[in-house]
PDB file of C-alpha atoms in Angstrom:
ATOM      1  CA  MET A  27     -79.525 -22.991 -24.623  1.00 78.00           C
ATOM      2  CA  PRO A  28     -78.609 -26.333 -25.928  1.00 77.00           C
ATOM      3  CA  PRO A  29     -75.808 -27.111 -28.028  1.00 77.00           C
ATOM      4  CA  GLU A  30     -77.655 -28.093 -30.817  1.00 76.00           C
ATOM      5  CA  GLU A  31     -79.620 -24.550 -30.812  1.00 80.00           C
ATOM      6  CA  LYS A  32     -76.319 -22.519 -30.231  1.00 83.00           C
ATOM      7  CA  LEU A  33     -75.059 -23.934 -33.344  1.00 85.00           C
ATOM      8  CA  LEU A  34     -77.444 -21.661 -35.433  1.00 88.00           C
ATOM      9  CA  ALA A  35     -77.871 -18.914 -32.999  1.00 90.00           C
ATOM     10  CA  GLY A  36     -75.541 -16.696 -34.704  1.00 92.00           C
ATOM     11  CA  ALA A  37     -77.469 -17.101 -38.011  1.00 92.00           C
ATOM     12  CA  ARG A  38     -80.700 -16.108 -36.147  1.00 92.00           C
ATOM     13  CA  LEU A  39     -79.202 -13.155 -34.405  1.00 94.00           C
ATOM     14  CA  PHE A  40     -77.887 -11.823 -37.718  1.00 94.00           C
ATOM     15  CA  ASP A  41     -81.337 -12.048 -38.902  1.00 94.00           C
ATOM     16  CA  ARG A  42     -82.830  -9.821 -35.859  1.00 94.00           C
ATOM     17  CA  VAL A  43     -80.009  -7.383 -36.476  1.00 94.00           C
ATOM     18  CA  ARG A  44     -80.330  -7.068 -40.066  1.00 94.00           C
ATOM     19  CA  LEU A  45     -84.075  -6.285 -39.756  1.00 94.00           C
ATOM     20  CA  ARG A  46     -83.183  -4.015 -36.891  1.00 95.00           C
ATOM     21  CA  MET A  47     -80.825  -2.249 -39.002  1.00 95.00           C
ATOM     22  CA  MET A  48     -83.551  -2.130 -41.793  1.00 95.00           C
ATOM     23  CA  GLU A  49     -86.063  -0.279 -39.163  1.00 96.00           C
ATOM     24  CA  GLY A  50     -83.418   2.273 -38.378  1.00 95.00           C
ATOM     25  CA  ILE A  51     -82.464   3.091 -42.242  1.00 96.00           C
ATOM     26  CA  ARG A  52     -86.135   3.367 -42.602  1.00 95.00           C
ATOM     27  CA  ALA A  53     -86.583   5.931 -39.872  1.00 94.00           C
ATOM     28  CA  LEU A  54     -83.555   8.017 -41.272  1.00 94.00           C
ATOM     29  CA  HIS A  55     -85.123   7.638 -44.856  1.00 95.00           C
ATOM     30  CA  PRO A  56     -88.566   7.694 -44.653  1.00 95.00           C
ATOM     31  CA  THR A  57     -89.147   7.994 -48.448  1.00 97.00           C
ATOM     32  CA  TRP A  58     -86.922   5.219 -49.484  1.00 97.00           C
ATOM     33  CA  ASN A  59     -88.787   1.970 -50.951  1.00 97.00           C
ATOM     34  CA  ASP A  60     -88.000  -1.450 -49.519  1.00 95.00           C
ATOM     35  CA  HIS A  61     -85.420  -2.098 -52.461  1.00 95.00           C
ATOM     36  CA  GLN A  62     -83.334   1.220 -51.422  1.00 96.00           C
ATOM     37  CA  ILE A  63     -83.690   0.186 -47.829  1.00 96.00           C
ATOM     38  CA  VAL A  64     -82.129  -3.603 -48.675  1.00 94.00           C
ATOM     39  CA  VAL A  65     -79.330  -1.792 -50.709  1.00 94.00           C
ATOM     40  CA  GLU A  66     -78.426   0.229 -48.067  1.00 96.00           C
ATOM     41  CA  CYS A  67     -78.306  -2.362 -45.658  1.00 94.00           C
ATOM     42  CA  ARG A  68     -75.944  -4.586 -47.791  1.00 92.00           C
ATOM     43  CA  ARG A  69     -73.858  -1.479 -48.491  1.00 95.00           C
ATOM     44  CA  ARG A  70     -73.318  -1.140 -44.842  1.00 94.00           C
ATOM     45  CA  LEU A  71     -72.707  -5.074 -44.205  1.00 92.00           C
ATOM     46  CA  ALA A  72     -69.967  -5.031 -47.081  1.00 91.00           C
ATOM     47  CA  VAL A  73     -68.350  -1.947 -45.735  1.00 93.00           C
ATOM     48  CA  VAL A  74     -67.869  -3.767 -42.160  1.00 91.00           C
ATOM     49  CA  ARG A  75     -66.598  -7.059 -43.882  1.00 88.00           C
ATOM     50  CA  ALA A  76     -64.179  -5.279 -46.340  1.00 89.00           C
ATOM     51  CA  ARG A  77     -62.765  -3.398 -43.223  1.00 88.00           C
ATOM     52  CA  GLU A  78     -62.594  -7.098 -41.301  1.00 86.00           C
ATOM     53  CA  GLU A  79     -61.083  -8.768 -44.203  1.00 85.00           C
ATOM     54  CA  ARG A  80     -58.468  -6.098 -45.032  1.00 84.00           C
ATOM     55  CA  GLY A  81     -54.952  -7.495 -45.209  1.00 83.00           C
ATOM     56  CA  ILE A  82     -56.388 -11.446 -44.908  1.00 84.00           C
ATOM     57  CA  TYR A  83     -57.712 -12.347 -48.111  1.00 87.00           C
ATOM     58  CA  THR A  84     -56.389 -11.613 -51.515  1.00 87.00           C
ATOM     59  CA  PRO A  85     -58.244 -12.097 -54.743  1.00 84.00           C
ATOM     60  CA  VAL A  86     -56.795 -15.377 -56.862  1.00 82.00           C
ATOM     61  CA  ASP A  87     -56.910 -15.642 -60.594  1.00 76.00           C
ATOM     62  CA  PRO A  88     -58.784 -18.780 -61.752  1.00 66.00           C
ATOM     63  CA  SER A  89     -56.570 -19.392 -64.400  1.00 64.00           C
TER      64      SER A  89
ATOM     65  CA  MET B  24     -85.426 -19.087 -46.145  1.00 91.00           C
ATOM     66  CA  THR B  25     -84.179 -17.519 -43.215  1.00 93.00           C
ATOM     67  CA  SER B  26     -80.331 -17.606 -42.639  1.00 94.00           C
ATOM     68  CA  ASP B  27     -80.574 -20.327 -40.002  1.00 91.00           C
ATOM     69  CA  GLN B  28     -82.524 -22.368 -42.531  1.00 92.00           C
ATOM     70  CA  ALA B  29     -80.136 -21.547 -45.328  1.00 94.00           C
ATOM     71  CA  LEU B  30     -77.561 -23.001 -43.138  1.00 92.00           C
ATOM     72  CA  ALA B  31     -79.196 -25.980 -42.190  1.00 91.00           C
ATOM     73  CA  HIS B  32     -79.973 -26.580 -45.811  1.00 94.00           C
ATOM     74  CA  VAL B  33     -76.153 -26.266 -46.779  1.00 95.00           C
ATOM     75  CA  ILE B  34     -75.366 -28.559 -44.125  1.00 93.00           C
ATOM     76  CA  ASP B  35     -78.051 -31.138 -45.053  1.00 93.00           C
ATOM     77  CA  ARG B  36     -76.772 -30.936 -48.577  1.00 95.00           C
ATOM     78  CA  LEU B  37     -73.199 -31.600 -47.465  1.00 95.00           C
ATOM     79  CA  GLU B  38     -74.199 -34.625 -45.642  1.00 93.00           C
ATOM     80  CA  ARG B  39     -76.294 -36.041 -48.137  1.00 93.00           C
ATOM     81  CA  GLY B  40     -73.767 -35.786 -50.780  1.00 93.00           C
ATOM     82  CA  GLY B  41     -71.018 -37.316 -48.239  1.00 93.00           C
ATOM     83  CA  VAL B  42     -68.447 -34.411 -48.450  1.00 95.00           C
ATOM     84  CA  GLY B  43     -65.855 -33.872 -45.860  1.00 95.00           C
ATOM     85  CA  TYR B  44     -66.651 -31.058 -43.936  1.00 96.00           C
ATOM     86  CA  LEU B  45     -66.123 -29.242 -40.877  1.00 95.00           C
ATOM     87  CA  LEU B  46     -67.860 -25.757 -39.254  1.00 94.00           C
ATOM     88  CA  VAL B  47     -65.516 -23.420 -38.134  1.00 94.00           C
ATOM     89  CA  GLY B  48     -65.350 -19.892 -37.324  1.00 89.00           C
ATOM     90  CA  ALA B  49     -68.041 -17.872 -35.374  1.00 89.00           C
ATOM     91  CA  LEU B  50     -70.352 -20.703 -35.894  1.00 88.00           C
ATOM     92  CA  SER B  51     -68.023 -23.000 -33.600  1.00 89.00           C
ATOM     93  CA  SER B  52     -67.033 -20.359 -30.753  1.00 89.00           C
ATOM     94  CA  ASN B  53     -70.797 -19.731 -30.415  1.00 89.00           C
ATOM     95  CA  LEU B  54     -70.977 -23.597 -29.549  1.00 89.00           C
ATOM     96  CA  TYR B  55     -68.505 -23.218 -26.790  1.00 91.00           C
ATOM     97  CA  GLY B  56     -68.788 -19.465 -25.980  1.00 87.00           C
ATOM     98  CA  VAL B  57     -71.319 -16.957 -25.841  1.00 86.00           C
ATOM     99  CA  PRO B  58     -73.288 -16.646 -28.927  1.00 89.00           C
ATOM    100  CA  ARG B  59     -73.138 -13.484 -31.098  1.00 92.00           C
ATOM    101  CA  ALA B  60     -74.622 -12.468 -34.248  1.00 93.00           C
ATOM    102  CA  THR B  61     -72.798 -13.482 -37.398  1.00 93.00           C
ATOM    103  CA  ASP B  62     -73.281 -12.613 -41.045  1.00 92.00           C
ATOM    104  CA  ASP B  63     -71.252 -15.686 -42.415  1.00 92.00           C
ATOM    105  CA  ALA B  64     -70.630 -19.396 -41.686  1.00 94.00           C
ATOM    106  CA  ASP B  65     -67.146 -20.709 -42.414  1.00 94.00           C
ATOM    107  CA  VAL B  66     -67.047 -24.336 -43.610  1.00 96.00           C
ATOM    108  CA  GLU B  67     -63.876 -26.325 -44.461  1.00 95.00           C
ATOM    109  CA  VAL B  68     -64.460 -28.488 -47.066  1.00 96.00           C
ATOM    110  CA  SER B  69     -62.489 -31.345 -48.332  1.00 93.00           C
ATOM    111  CA  PHE B  70     -62.349 -30.995 -52.263  1.00 87.00           C
ATOM    112  CA  ASP B  71     -61.614 -34.275 -52.814  1.00 85.00           C
ATOM    113  CA  GLY B  72     -64.302 -35.001 -55.468  1.00 85.00           C
ATOM    114  CA  PHE B  73     -66.367 -32.057 -54.828  1.00 89.00           C
ATOM    115  CA  ASP B  74     -67.600 -29.605 -57.197  1.00 93.00           C
ATOM    116  CA  VAL B  75     -68.386 -26.197 -55.678  1.00 93.00           C
ATOM    117  CA  VAL B  76     -70.255 -25.123 -58.783  1.00 94.00           C
ATOM    118  CA  SER B  77     -72.332 -28.118 -59.201  1.00 95.00           C
ATOM    119  CA  PHE B  78     -72.834 -27.914 -55.419  1.00 96.00           C
ATOM    120  CA  ALA B  79     -73.746 -23.946 -55.500  1.00 96.00           C
ATOM    121  CA  THR B  80     -76.215 -24.780 -58.325  1.00 96.00           C
ATOM    122  CA  GLY B  81     -77.810 -27.754 -56.474  1.00 96.00           C
ATOM    123  CA  LEU B  82     -78.549 -25.706 -53.531  1.00 96.00           C
ATOM    124  CA  GLY B  83     -81.349 -23.507 -55.367  1.00 96.00           C
ATOM    125  CA  GLU B  84     -82.514 -20.467 -56.572  1.00 96.00           C
ATOM    126  CA  GLU B  85     -81.863 -18.622 -53.362  1.00 96.00           C
ATOM    127  CA  PHE B  86     -78.225 -18.923 -53.325  1.00 97.00           C
ATOM    128  CA  ARG B  87     -75.561 -17.655 -55.637  1.00 96.00           C
ATOM    129  CA  LEU B  88     -72.123 -18.396 -55.861  1.00 96.00           C
ATOM    130  CA  ASP B  89     -69.330 -15.593 -56.073  1.00 92.00           C
ATOM    131  CA  ARG B  90     -66.973 -16.840 -58.990  1.00 85.00           C
ATOM    132  CA  GLN B  91     -64.090 -14.455 -57.618  1.00 87.00           C
ATOM    133  CA  MET B  92     -61.928 -17.220 -55.474  1.00 88.00           C
ATOM    134  CA  MET B  93     -59.805 -15.355 -52.919  1.00 91.00           C
ATOM    135  CA  ILE B  94     -57.000 -16.699 -50.874  1.00 90.00           C
ATOM    136  CA  GLU B  95     -56.205 -16.458 -47.331  1.00 87.00           C
ATOM    137  CA  GLY B  96     -53.180 -14.967 -46.470  1.00 84.00           C
ATOM    138  CA  PHE B  97     -52.201 -16.762 -43.039  1.00 82.00           C
ATOM    139  CA  THR B  98     -52.521 -20.125 -44.424  1.00 85.00           C
ATOM    140  CA  GLY B  99     -52.789 -20.152 -48.237  1.00 85.00           C
ATOM    141  CA  THR B 100     -56.452 -21.506 -47.815  1.00 88.00           C
ATOM    142  CA  VAL B 101     -58.783 -20.824 -50.883  1.00 92.00           C
ATOM    143  CA  ARG B 102     -62.004 -19.657 -50.296  1.00 93.00           C
ATOM    144  CA  TYR B 103     -65.008 -19.523 -52.146  1.00 94.00           C
ATOM    145  CA  VAL B 104     -68.169 -17.327 -51.163  1.00 94.00           C
ATOM    146  CA  LEU B 105     -72.025 -18.499 -51.428  1.00 96.00           C
ATOM    147  CA  HIS B 106     -74.661 -15.812 -51.100  1.00 95.00           C
ATOM    148  CA  HIS B 107     -77.872 -16.279 -49.859  1.00 95.00           C
ATOM    149  CA  GLU B 108     -79.632 -13.644 -51.478  1.00 93.00           C
ATOM    150  CA  PRO B 109     -83.102 -13.258 -49.519  1.00 92.00           C
ATOM    151  CA  SER B 110     -81.285 -13.002 -46.180  1.00 92.00           C
ATOM    152  CA  GLY B 111     -77.852 -11.433 -47.131  1.00 91.00           C
ATOM    153  CA  PHE B 112     -76.165 -14.507 -44.837  1.00 95.00           C
ATOM    154  CA  THR B 113     -72.976 -15.790 -46.555  1.00 95.00           C
ATOM    155  CA  ILE B 114     -71.630 -19.334 -46.313  1.00 96.00           C
ATOM    156  CA  GLU B 115     -67.908 -19.122 -46.916  1.00 95.00           C
ATOM    157  CA  LEU B 116     -66.254 -22.548 -48.113  1.00 96.00           C
ATOM    158  CA  PHE B 117     -62.516 -22.972 -47.648  1.00 94.00           C
ATOM    159  CA  ARG B 118     -60.790 -25.773 -49.361  1.00 93.00           C
ATOM    160  CA  LEU B 119     -59.054 -27.942 -46.958  1.00 93.00           C
ATOM    161  CA  GLY B 120     -55.211 -27.527 -47.722  1.00 87.00           C
ATOM    162  CA  THR B 121     -51.973 -28.552 -46.615  1.00 89.00           C
ATOM    163  CA  ASP B 122     -51.681 -26.122 -43.533  1.00 92.00           C
ATOM    164  CA  PRO B 123     -50.661 -28.658 -40.770  1.00 95.00           C
ATOM    165  CA  HIS B 124     -52.701 -27.364 -38.259  1.00 96.00           C
ATOM    166  CA  HIS B 125     -55.969 -27.265 -40.331  1.00 94.00           C
ATOM    167  CA  GLU B 126     -55.117 -31.098 -41.075  1.00 95.00           C
ATOM    168  CA  GLU B 127     -55.167 -32.032 -37.645  1.00 97.00           C
ATOM    169  CA  ARG B 128     -58.151 -29.612 -36.877  1.00 96.00           C
ATOM    170  CA  PHE B 129     -59.761 -31.694 -39.642  1.00 96.00           C
ATOM    171  CA  SER B 130     -59.114 -35.093 -38.048  1.00 96.00           C
ATOM    172  CA  ARG B 131     -60.134 -33.849 -34.537  1.00 96.00           C
ATOM    173  CA  ARG B 132     -63.393 -32.756 -35.696  1.00 96.00           C
ATOM    174  CA  ARG B 133     -66.449 -33.918 -33.633  1.00 94.00           C
ATOM    175  CA  ARG B 134     -69.993 -34.658 -34.435  1.00 93.00           C
ATOM    176  CA  LEU B 135     -73.074 -32.706 -33.065  1.00 90.00           C
ATOM    177  CA  ARG B 136     -76.827 -32.707 -33.496  1.00 87.00           C
ATOM    178  CA  VAL B 137     -78.031 -29.537 -35.195  1.00 83.00           C
ATOM    179  CA  ALA B 138     -81.371 -27.999 -34.762  1.00 76.00           C
ATOM    180  CA  GLU B 139     -83.246 -27.826 -38.078  1.00 73.00           C
ATOM    181  CA  CYS B 140     -81.047 -30.399 -39.918  1.00 75.00           C
ATOM    182  CA  ARG B 141     -82.034 -33.911 -40.587  1.00 74.00           C
ATOM    183  CA  SER B 142     -78.623 -35.094 -39.352  1.00 78.00           C
ATOM    184  CA  GLU B 143     -75.938 -34.321 -37.426  1.00 88.00           C
ATOM    185  CA  ALA B 144     -73.123 -32.116 -38.344  1.00 93.00           C
ATOM    186  CA  TRP B 145     -69.132 -31.944 -38.019  1.00 95.00           C
ATOM    187  CA  VAL B 146     -67.969 -28.967 -35.844  1.00 94.00           C
ATOM    188  CA  SER B 147     -64.573 -28.055 -34.627  1.00 95.00           C
ATOM    189  CA  THR B 148     -63.379 -28.742 -31.067  1.00 96.00           C
ATOM    190  CA  ALA B 149     -63.166 -25.720 -28.620  1.00 95.00           C
ATOM    191  CA  GLU B 150     -59.028 -25.987 -28.486  1.00 97.00           C
ATOM    192  CA  ASP B 151     -59.295 -25.575 -32.392  1.00 97.00           C
ATOM    193  CA  VAL B 152     -61.336 -22.662 -32.345  1.00 96.00           C
ATOM    194  CA  VAL B 153     -59.082 -20.861 -29.962  1.00 97.00           C
ATOM    195  CA  ILE B 154     -55.768 -21.783 -31.884  1.00 97.00           C
ATOM    196  CA  GLN B 155     -57.153 -20.544 -35.254  1.00 94.00           C
ATOM    197  CA  LYS B 156     -58.895 -16.976 -33.994  1.00 94.00           C
ATOM    198  CA  LEU B 157     -55.465 -16.557 -32.579  1.00 96.00           C
ATOM    199  CA  ARG B 158     -53.909 -16.355 -35.960  1.00 93.00           C
ATOM    200  CA  TRP B 159     -56.464 -14.278 -37.154  1.00 89.00           C
ATOM    201  CA  ALA B 160     -56.465 -11.953 -34.374  1.00 92.00           C
ATOM    202  CA  ARG B 161     -59.219  -9.789 -35.452  1.00 90.00           C
ATOM    203  CA  ARG B 162     -61.042  -7.546 -32.709  1.00 91.00           C
ATOM    204  CA  LYS B 163     -64.160  -9.865 -32.822  1.00 90.00           C
ATOM    205  CA  ASP B 164     -61.827 -13.134 -32.719  1.00 93.00           C
ATOM    206  CA  LEU B 165     -60.279 -11.896 -29.629  1.00 95.00           C
ATOM    207  CA  ASP B 166     -63.528 -11.059 -28.010  1.00 94.00           C
ATOM    208  CA  ASP B 167     -65.006 -14.883 -28.953  1.00 93.00           C
ATOM    209  CA  ILE B 168     -61.494 -16.186 -27.354  1.00 96.00           C
ATOM    210  CA  VAL B 169     -61.932 -14.438 -24.040  1.00 96.00           C
ATOM    211  CA  ASN B 170     -65.658 -15.404 -24.047  1.00 94.00           C
ATOM    212  CA  LEU B 171     -64.977 -18.959 -24.900  1.00 94.00           C
ATOM    213  CA  ILE B 172     -62.215 -19.287 -22.348  1.00 96.00           C
ATOM    214  CA  ALA B 173     -64.167 -17.626 -19.851  1.00 95.00           C
ATOM    215  CA  VAL B 174     -67.264 -20.089 -20.531  1.00 92.00           C
ATOM    216  CA  SER B 175     -65.355 -23.267 -21.355  1.00 92.00           C
ATOM    217  CA  GLY B 176     -61.661 -22.856 -20.448  1.00 93.00           C
ATOM    218  CA  ASP B 177     -61.758 -25.463 -17.342  1.00 94.00           C
ATOM    219  CA  GLY B 178     -62.538 -28.137 -19.975  1.00 94.00           C
ATOM    220  CA  LEU B 179     -59.886 -27.401 -22.928  1.00 96.00           C
ATOM    221  CA  ASP B 180     -56.901 -29.775 -23.785  1.00 97.00           C
ATOM    222  CA  TRP B 181     -54.349 -27.189 -23.035  1.00 97.00           C
ATOM    223  CA  LYS B 182     -51.183 -29.072 -23.739  1.00 97.00           C
ATOM    224  CA  TYR B 183     -52.778 -29.143 -27.214  1.00 98.00           C
ATOM    225  CA  VAL B 184     -53.673 -25.503 -27.412  1.00 98.00           C
ATOM    226  CA  ASP B 185     -49.931 -24.504 -25.948  1.00 98.00           C
ATOM    227  CA  ARG B 186     -48.537 -26.776 -28.873  1.00 98.00           C
ATOM    228  CA  TRP B 187     -49.910 -24.922 -31.820  1.00 98.00           C
ATOM    229  CA  THR B 188     -49.845 -21.449 -30.296  1.00 98.00           C
ATOM    230  CA  ASN B 189     -46.152 -22.313 -29.896  1.00 98.00           C
ATOM    231  CA  VAL B 190     -45.717 -23.077 -33.565  1.00 97.00           C
ATOM    232  CA  HIS B 191     -47.575 -19.994 -34.715  1.00 96.00           C
ATOM    233  CA  GLY B 192     -46.103 -17.637 -32.223  1.00 97.00           C
ATOM    234  CA  THR B 193     -49.293 -16.562 -30.831  1.00 97.00           C
ATOM    235  CA  SER B 194     -48.375 -17.747 -27.153  1.00 97.00           C
ATOM    236  CA  GLY B 195     -47.828 -14.677 -25.856  1.00 97.00           C
ATOM    237  CA  LEU B 196     -51.288 -13.205 -27.113  1.00 98.00           C
ATOM    238  CA  LEU B 197     -53.148 -16.392 -25.798  1.00 98.00           C
ATOM    239  CA  ALA B 198     -51.718 -15.682 -22.094  1.00 97.00           C
ATOM    240  CA  ASP B 199     -53.061 -12.017 -22.366  1.00 97.00           C
ATOM    241  CA  LEU B 200     -56.262 -13.382 -23.280  1.00 97.00           C
ATOM    242  CA  ARG B 201     -56.538 -16.049 -20.821  1.00 97.00           C
ATOM    243  CA  ALA B 202     -55.585 -13.556 -18.181  1.00 96.00           C
ATOM    244  CA  GLU B 203     -58.473 -11.129 -19.299  1.00 96.00           C
ATOM    245  CA  ALA B 204     -60.660 -14.038 -19.182  1.00 95.00           C
ATOM    246  CA  GLY B 205     -59.690 -14.692 -15.536  1.00 93.00           C
ATOM    247  CA  HIS B 206     -58.355 -18.128 -16.402  1.00 89.00           C
TER     248      HIS B 206
END
């Protein structure tokens, strides 16, 4: 893979992972609509992100 | 717009706006190591004359700026988060501050052609990817470092890396990861 492709590869791979995740959620919850699946997908990603960022980032008061 | 198209769009807007910036984090480690999926792009930005709200607005309706600023504890760097709503991808904009390593990293940045972008982009050097990821030292950072060293270790300027890891107190961890990478 040439360097100019590798730089965006992480984002492309993320799209694939997200699609697989949504397929998995749909299989677990066959009665859910698309919106519910997207919400659950976002929730899972947010949980992982929060765990990874714990102790690294703190909110800043803009004032 | 897919995640990679959203990222290319942000890079194009930075380039066209003449903004001083640098792609860091997983984007850069993917460049020098083994690509892995990432749900965010880290971009260090010189905020000299840069209005983050106007920039975010100019990106279009698919993007949303999180108004909650965050500060990164190791370097005191301020972070803004741009959400690309259709894909769930995020672009994190870090304000270039006074951290000595970040200043040198910015001065050493290199130019690279990027697929789907109209122009080249500024990226972090491999050495600076290793130095920064050693400071964060999350599990994924350590994996990225091992992969990067295994793939590109022979070409790194180790004197430069050692200088900063001595400053940051991460030399021992680097030695462990080099051994793990078989380097």
